[in-house]
Every structure is written in C-alpha cells, then in structure tokens.
Amino acid sequence: QVRLVESGGGLVQTGDSLRLSCAASGFTFSTKSMNWYRQAPGKQREWVALITSSRNTNYAGSVKGRFTISRDNAKNTLYLQMNSLEPEDTAVYYCYISEIPNVWGQGTQVTVSS
C-alpha cells in the first residue's frame, strides 16, 4: 500500500525557517519523481517543487531561491527546506508522487505570522 506521511510543520514568524519531511512507503521511492504541493485557506492546491529520480529539481517562481527540495533514498524520505518564510507561505503542505497519481497524505500545516 502506497503511503505518504508529512511532518515538520508548525507556527513560525516571518523570516524563520522550517524543514518538512515526507516519509514514503509501499513503492520504490528511489525510482520516482517527487513533488511538494501546498494549499492555502480558500485557494486551490498549487505545485511547489519537484525532484526527479536523478535529483534534478524545479521550483515554483514564488519559492525559488527560498525553498530547497531534497531526498534521502536510503531513508525513503523527501524533504523541503523552507527559508525566509513569508505569511503567503501559510498552507497545508503535501508530498506527491509524479508517477502514482491521486495518492495524498494528510499534509502538514505551516503557519507564518507577520
């Protein structure tokens, strides 16, 4: 059974940093492209970042230069390092498998106060 469990969210202030984690199981993690998405209150879910199996990365313009996506294939874990957080980053953050659609975890809440 494919499973994604996000963690690491919290309440922080503008300019602070957080590192999110996504523990993956039930599939061959190292061969999949992984993504982070987020959903702010009252808004549609939006894509944030991608890392391929060969560790190529891509970012949404709103987070480029502030967020870093990475992976540890030995631990089947995806990460999102978020620096210089802004109130606009407040959202529930989810990880997502490019090759296995429609599988979502419970997400982790990130709240950035001004």
XYZ file of C-alpha atoms in Angstrom:
114
model
C 0.000 0.000 0.000
C 1.401 3.353 -1.066
C 1.634 5.736 1.858
C 2.912 9.290 2.337
C 3.276 10.863 5.787
C 4.210 14.535 6.008
C 5.636 16.150 9.130
C 7.640 19.133 10.330
C 5.111 21.927 10.019
C 4.430 24.493 12.686
C 3.824 28.109 13.622
C 6.739 30.411 12.827
C 7.389 34.098 12.284
C 8.234 35.913 9.075
C 11.831 35.226 8.103
C 12.084 31.947 10.000
C 12.926 28.539 8.555
C 11.316 25.101 8.658
C 12.192 21.714 7.235
C 9.357 19.470 6.161
C 9.687 15.720 5.783
C 7.668 13.152 3.855
C 8.086 9.506 4.795
C 7.196 7.280 1.852
C 6.377 3.584 1.806
C 4.750 0.947 -0.383
C 6.654 1.721 -3.584
C 10.203 2.011 -4.915
C 10.944 5.532 -3.732
C 14.302 5.926 -5.461
C 12.821 5.487 -8.936
C 10.059 8.087 -8.603
C 9.918 11.823 -9.140
C 8.597 13.505 -6.006
C 6.816 16.805 -5.525
C 5.679 19.182 -2.831
C 2.299 20.868 -3.169
C 0.541 23.289 -0.843
C -2.985 24.501 -0.271
C -3.716 27.793 1.402
C -7.093 28.507 3.014
C -9.710 29.203 0.369
C -7.328 28.513 -2.508
C -6.631 25.655 -4.877
C -3.776 23.285 -4.239
C -0.634 24.505 -6.004
C 2.595 22.852 -7.014
C 5.703 23.997 -5.127
C 8.706 21.893 -6.120
C 9.877 18.752 -7.929
C 12.855 16.451 -7.603
C 13.399 13.680 -10.129
C 14.911 10.276 -9.501
C 18.175 11.680 -10.866
C 17.885 14.628 -8.430
C 17.081 17.307 -10.976
C 14.969 19.980 -9.304
C 12.436 22.623 -10.304
C 10.555 25.229 -8.281
C 7.537 27.468 -8.498
C 8.528 31.051 -9.028
C 7.096 32.124 -5.678
C 9.520 29.908 -3.732
C 12.593 29.808 -5.975
C 15.680 30.853 -4.056
C 13.991 30.322 -0.668
C 12.962 26.643 -0.699
C 15.131 23.598 -1.387
C 13.748 20.149 -2.176
C 15.903 17.100 -1.482
C 15.608 13.368 -0.961
C 17.260 10.591 1.005
C 16.642 7.372 -0.892
C 18.190 5.266 1.872
C 15.501 6.558 4.247
C 12.673 6.761 1.673
C 12.205 10.366 2.736
C 11.569 13.598 0.871
C 12.440 16.977 2.374
C 11.572 20.617 1.835
C 13.857 23.180 3.440
C 11.982 26.459 3.659
C 13.906 29.635 4.431
C 12.851 33.281 4.627
C 9.260 32.265 5.223
C 6.515 34.759 4.453
C 2.860 34.917 5.540
C 1.963 33.967 1.953
C 3.620 30.585 2.556
C 0.925 29.688 5.092
C -0.694 26.490 3.843
C -1.028 22.767 4.308
C 1.931 21.124 2.572
C 1.679 17.743 0.845
C 4.121 15.452 -0.918
C 3.110 13.761 -4.156
C 4.434 11.064 -6.453
C 4.571 12.062 -10.105
C 4.217 8.511 -11.425
C 1.496 7.411 -8.971
C -1.288 9.993 -9.196
C -4.054 10.676 -6.712
C -2.153 9.496 -3.656
C -2.052 12.123 -0.921
C -1.008 12.123 2.691
C -2.658 14.073 5.473
C -0.398 17.057 4.939
C 1.425 19.216 7.466
C 0.289 22.706 8.450
C 2.691 25.610 8.065
C 1.598 28.934 9.534
C 3.751 32.029 9.142
C 2.810 35.017 11.270
C 3.692 38.565 10.313
